[in-house]
Amino acid sequence: SHKEEGVKLGLWLHDERTRKRKGKLDISLKERFDDIGVIWNIPMKQWDNMYLLLEKFQQREGHVNV
């Protein structure tokens, strides 16, 4: 977890993501996080990144046999 001025930002953001997932994060706070680009679903973002790489490979090579 990254520390900024002695505060564990990663842990704090993890807790905020948990609050959102449980429906306990105020919408105004969610919007503030959205405004600075917080990614709420890390596994889905990672999947999207991998898919884009596969798509790029397919366009270059003409297949997806990796």
Short mmCIF file of N, CA, C and O in Angstrom, two decimals:
data_model
loop_
_atom_site.label_atom_id
_atom_site.label_comp_id
_atom_site.label_asym_id
_atom_site.label_seq_id
_atom_site.Cartn_x
_atom_site.Cartn_y
_atom_site.Cartn_z
N SER A 1 0.84 -1.19 0.00
CA SER A 1 0.00 0.00 0.00
C SER A 1 0.88 1.24 0.00
O SER A 1 1.77 1.38 0.82
N HIS A 2 0.63 2.11 -0.91
CA HIS A 2 1.42 3.35 -1.03
C HIS A 2 1.13 4.27 0.14
O HIS A 2 -0.01 4.43 0.55
N LYS A 3 2.20 4.85 0.66
CA LYS A 3 2.05 5.83 1.74
C LYS A 3 2.28 7.23 1.19
O LYS A 3 3.20 7.45 0.41
N GLU A 4 1.42 8.12 1.58
CA GLU A 4 1.55 9.53 1.22
C GLU A 4 1.41 10.32 2.52
O GLU A 4 0.38 10.24 3.19
N GLU A 5 2.46 11.04 2.88
CA GLU A 5 2.50 11.80 4.12
C GLU A 5 2.15 10.92 5.32
O GLU A 5 1.41 11.30 6.22
N GLY A 6 2.66 9.68 5.28
CA GLY A 6 2.47 8.75 6.39
C GLY A 6 1.14 8.01 6.39
O GLY A 6 0.88 7.20 7.28
N VAL A 7 0.29 8.27 5.40
CA VAL A 7 -1.03 7.64 5.32
C VAL A 7 -1.00 6.56 4.24
O VAL A 7 -0.50 6.78 3.14
N LYS A 8 -1.55 5.39 4.56
CA LYS A 8 -1.61 4.28 3.60
C LYS A 8 -2.78 4.50 2.65
O LYS A 8 -3.92 4.10 2.91
N LEU A 9 -2.51 5.15 1.52
CA LEU A 9 -3.56 5.49 0.57
C LEU A 9 -4.22 4.26 -0.04
O LEU A 9 -5.43 4.24 -0.24
N GLY A 10 -3.42 3.24 -0.35
CA GLY A 10 -3.98 2.03 -0.95
C GLY A 10 -4.98 1.35 -0.04
O GLY A 10 -6.04 0.90 -0.50
N LEU A 11 -4.67 1.27 1.22
CA LEU A 11 -5.57 0.66 2.19
C LEU A 11 -6.86 1.48 2.31
O LEU A 11 -7.96 0.94 2.33
N TRP A 12 -6.71 2.79 2.36
CA TRP A 12 -7.87 3.67 2.46
C TRP A 12 -8.77 3.52 1.23
O TRP A 12 -9.99 3.38 1.35
N LEU A 13 -8.15 3.50 0.03
CA LEU A 13 -8.94 3.36 -1.20
C LEU A 13 -9.61 2.00 -1.25
O LEU A 13 -10.76 1.89 -1.68
N HIS A 14 -8.93 0.96 -0.81
CA HIS A 14 -9.53 -0.36 -0.73
C HIS A 14 -10.78 -0.33 0.14
O HIS A 14 -11.83 -0.89 -0.22
N ASP A 15 -10.68 0.33 1.29
CA ASP A 15 -11.83 0.45 2.18
C ASP A 15 -12.97 1.22 1.52
O ASP A 15 -14.15 0.87 1.68
N GLU A 16 -12.65 2.26 0.77
CA GLU A 16 -13.68 3.05 0.08
C GLU A 16 -14.35 2.22 -1.01
O GLU A 16 -15.56 2.29 -1.21
N ARG A 17 -13.56 1.40 -1.72
CA ARG A 17 -14.14 0.51 -2.73
C ARG A 17 -15.09 -0.49 -2.08
O ARG A 17 -16.15 -0.81 -2.62
N THR A 18 -14.71 -1.00 -0.92
CA THR A 18 -15.56 -1.93 -0.18
C THR A 18 -16.86 -1.25 0.23
O THR A 18 -17.94 -1.83 0.08
N ARG A 19 -16.77 -0.02 0.72
CA ARG A 19 -17.97 0.73 1.09
C ARG A 19 -18.89 0.91 -0.12
O ARG A 19 -20.11 0.75 -0.01
N LYS A 20 -18.33 1.22 -1.28
CA LYS A 20 -19.14 1.39 -2.49
C LYS A 20 -19.81 0.07 -2.86
O LYS A 20 -21.01 0.04 -3.17
N ARG A 21 -19.05 -1.01 -2.84
CA ARG A 21 -19.59 -2.32 -3.20
C ARG A 21 -20.75 -2.71 -2.29
O ARG A 21 -21.73 -3.31 -2.73
N LYS A 22 -20.68 -2.31 -1.02
CA LYS A 22 -21.74 -2.63 -0.06
C LYS A 22 -22.88 -1.60 -0.07
O LYS A 22 -23.83 -1.71 0.70
N GLY A 23 -22.76 -0.59 -0.94
CA GLY A 23 -23.79 0.42 -1.04
C GLY A 23 -23.76 1.44 0.09
O GLY A 23 -24.76 2.10 0.37
N LYS A 24 -22.61 1.59 0.72
CA LYS A 24 -22.49 2.47 1.88
C LYS A 24 -21.66 3.73 1.60
O LYS A 24 -21.38 4.48 2.51
N LEU A 25 -21.31 3.96 0.35
CA LEU A 25 -20.54 5.14 0.00
C LEU A 25 -21.49 6.19 -0.56
O LEU A 25 -22.22 5.94 -1.53
N ASP A 26 -21.50 7.34 0.05
CA ASP A 26 -22.37 8.43 -0.38
C ASP A 26 -22.09 8.75 -1.86
O ASP A 26 -20.95 8.78 -2.29
N ILE A 27 -23.17 9.01 -2.61
CA ILE A 27 -23.04 9.26 -4.05
C ILE A 27 -22.14 10.46 -4.34
O ILE A 27 -21.40 10.45 -5.33
N SER A 28 -22.17 11.47 -3.50
CA SER A 28 -21.32 12.65 -3.74
C SER A 28 -19.84 12.28 -3.61
O SER A 28 -19.00 12.82 -4.34
N LEU A 29 -19.53 11.36 -2.70
CA LEU A 29 -18.14 10.90 -2.57
C LEU A 29 -17.74 10.06 -3.77
O LEU A 29 -16.63 10.19 -4.29
N LYS A 30 -18.65 9.19 -4.22
CA LYS A 30 -18.37 8.37 -5.41
C LYS A 30 -18.08 9.27 -6.60
O LYS A 30 -17.14 9.03 -7.36
N GLU A 31 -18.88 10.31 -6.75
CA GLU A 31 -18.68 11.23 -7.87
C GLU A 31 -17.33 11.93 -7.79
O GLU A 31 -16.67 12.13 -8.81
N ARG A 32 -16.91 12.28 -6.58
CA ARG A 32 -15.58 12.90 -6.43
C ARG A 32 -14.48 11.92 -6.83
O ARG A 32 -13.52 12.29 -7.51
N PHE A 33 -14.63 10.65 -6.42
CA PHE A 33 -13.66 9.63 -6.83
C PHE A 33 -13.68 9.46 -8.35
O PHE A 33 -12.63 9.35 -8.99
N ASP A 34 -14.88 9.41 -8.92
CA ASP A 34 -15.00 9.27 -10.38
C ASP A 34 -14.29 10.41 -11.10
O ASP A 34 -13.64 10.20 -12.12
N ASP A 35 -14.43 11.62 -10.57
CA ASP A 35 -13.83 12.80 -11.20
C ASP A 35 -12.31 12.70 -11.30
O ASP A 35 -11.71 13.29 -12.20
N ILE A 36 -11.67 11.97 -10.38
CA ILE A 36 -10.20 11.85 -10.44
C ILE A 36 -9.76 10.53 -11.05
O ILE A 36 -8.57 10.22 -11.08
N GLY A 37 -10.73 9.72 -11.54
CA GLY A 37 -10.38 8.53 -12.29
C GLY A 37 -10.22 7.25 -11.49
O GLY A 37 -9.53 6.33 -11.94
N VAL A 38 -10.86 7.16 -10.32
CA VAL A 38 -10.77 5.92 -9.54
C VAL A 38 -11.41 4.78 -10.33
O VAL A 38 -12.49 4.92 -10.90
N ILE A 39 -10.71 3.66 -10.38
CA ILE A 39 -11.24 2.44 -11.00
C ILE A 39 -11.88 1.62 -9.90
O ILE A 39 -11.22 1.26 -8.92
N TRP A 40 -13.17 1.34 -10.05
CA TRP A 40 -13.91 0.65 -9.00
C TRP A 40 -13.74 -0.85 -9.08
O TRP A 40 -13.70 -1.53 -8.07
N ASN A 41 -13.68 -1.39 -10.26
CA ASN A 41 -13.61 -2.84 -10.43
C ASN A 41 -12.25 -3.20 -11.04
O ASN A 41 -12.12 -3.28 -12.26
N ILE A 42 -11.27 -3.41 -10.20
CA ILE A 42 -9.91 -3.69 -10.65
C ILE A 42 -9.84 -4.95 -11.52
O ILE A 42 -9.24 -4.91 -12.60
N PRO A 43 -10.45 -6.09 -11.11
CA PRO A 43 -10.37 -7.27 -11.97
C PRO A 43 -10.96 -7.04 -13.36
O PRO A 43 -10.40 -7.50 -14.35
N MET A 44 -12.04 -6.29 -13.46
CA MET A 44 -12.64 -6.03 -14.78
C MET A 44 -11.72 -5.14 -15.61
O MET A 44 -11.56 -5.34 -16.81
N LYS A 45 -11.08 -4.17 -14.98
CA LYS A 45 -10.14 -3.30 -15.69
C LYS A 45 -8.96 -4.12 -16.20
O LYS A 45 -8.51 -3.94 -17.34
N GLN A 46 -8.47 -5.04 -15.40
CA GLN A 46 -7.37 -5.91 -15.82
C GLN A 46 -7.81 -6.78 -17.00
O GLN A 46 -7.05 -6.98 -17.95
N TRP A 47 -9.05 -7.31 -16.94
CA TRP A 47 -9.58 -8.12 -18.03
C TRP A 47 -9.64 -7.29 -19.30
O TRP A 47 -9.23 -7.74 -20.38
N ASP A 48 -10.15 -6.07 -19.19
CA ASP A 48 -10.24 -5.18 -20.36
C ASP A 48 -8.87 -4.95 -20.97
O ASP A 48 -8.71 -4.98 -22.20
N ASN A 49 -7.86 -4.72 -20.13
CA ASN A 49 -6.50 -4.49 -20.64
C ASN A 49 -5.97 -5.72 -21.38
O ASN A 49 -5.36 -5.59 -22.45
N MET A 50 -6.20 -6.90 -20.82
CA MET A 50 -5.74 -8.13 -21.47
C MET A 50 -6.48 -8.36 -22.79
O MET A 50 -5.88 -8.76 -23.80
N TYR A 51 -7.77 -8.09 -22.81
CA TYR A 51 -8.54 -8.24 -24.04
C TYR A 51 -8.00 -7.31 -25.13
O TYR A 51 -7.86 -7.72 -26.29
N LEU A 52 -7.70 -6.08 -24.77
CA LEU A 52 -7.16 -5.14 -25.76
C LEU A 52 -5.84 -5.62 -26.32
O LEU A 52 -5.57 -5.46 -27.52
N LEU A 53 -5.00 -6.22 -25.46
CA LEU A 53 -3.74 -6.79 -25.95
C LEU A 53 -3.99 -7.94 -26.91
O LEU A 53 -3.32 -8.06 -27.95
N LEU A 54 -4.96 -8.80 -26.58
CA LEU A 54 -5.30 -9.92 -27.45
C LEU A 54 -5.85 -9.42 -28.78
O LEU A 54 -5.50 -9.94 -29.85
N GLU A 55 -6.69 -8.40 -28.72
CA GLU A 55 -7.25 -7.83 -29.94
C GLU A 55 -6.15 -7.24 -30.82
O GLU A 55 -6.14 -7.43 -32.04
N LYS A 56 -5.20 -6.56 -30.22
CA LYS A 56 -4.07 -5.99 -30.95
C LYS A 56 -3.26 -7.10 -31.62
O LYS A 56 -2.87 -6.99 -32.79
N PHE A 57 -3.01 -8.19 -30.87
CA PHE A 57 -2.30 -9.33 -31.43
C PHE A 57 -3.06 -9.92 -32.62
O PHE A 57 -2.48 -10.19 -33.66
N GLN A 58 -4.37 -10.08 -32.45
CA GLN A 58 -5.20 -10.66 -33.51
C GLN A 58 -5.17 -9.80 -34.77
O GLN A 58 -5.07 -10.32 -35.88
N GLN A 59 -5.22 -8.50 -34.60
CA GLN A 59 -5.20 -7.60 -35.76
C GLN A 59 -3.86 -7.68 -36.49
O GLN A 59 -3.81 -7.61 -37.71
N ARG A 60 -2.80 -7.84 -35.74
CA ARG A 60 -1.46 -7.91 -36.33
C ARG A 60 -1.20 -9.26 -36.96
O ARG A 60 -0.66 -9.36 -38.06
N GLU A 61 -1.58 -10.36 -36.25
CA GLU A 61 -1.24 -11.71 -36.69
C GLU A 61 -2.35 -12.43 -37.44
O GLU A 61 -2.10 -13.44 -38.08
N GLY A 62 -3.59 -11.97 -37.29
CA GLY A 62 -4.71 -12.59 -37.99
C GLY A 62 -5.30 -13.79 -37.27
O GLY A 62 -6.14 -14.50 -37.84
N HIS A 63 -4.89 -14.06 -36.05
CA HIS A 63 -5.42 -15.18 -35.26
C HIS A 63 -5.22 -14.89 -33.78
O HIS A 63 -4.58 -13.91 -33.43
N VAL A 64 -5.82 -15.74 -32.97
CA VAL A 64 -5.66 -15.58 -31.51
C VAL A 64 -5.07 -16.85 -30.89
O VAL A 64 -5.31 -17.14 -29.72
N ASN A 65 -4.30 -17.58 -31.65
CA ASN A 65 -3.66 -18.80 -31.15
C ASN A 65 -2.40 -18.40 -30.39
O ASN A 65 -1.31 -18.38 -30.97
N VAL A 66 -2.56 -18.11 -29.13
CA VAL A 66 -1.41 -17.66 -28.33
C VAL A 66 -1.02 -18.73 -27.33
O VAL A 66 -1.78 -19.60 -27.00
#
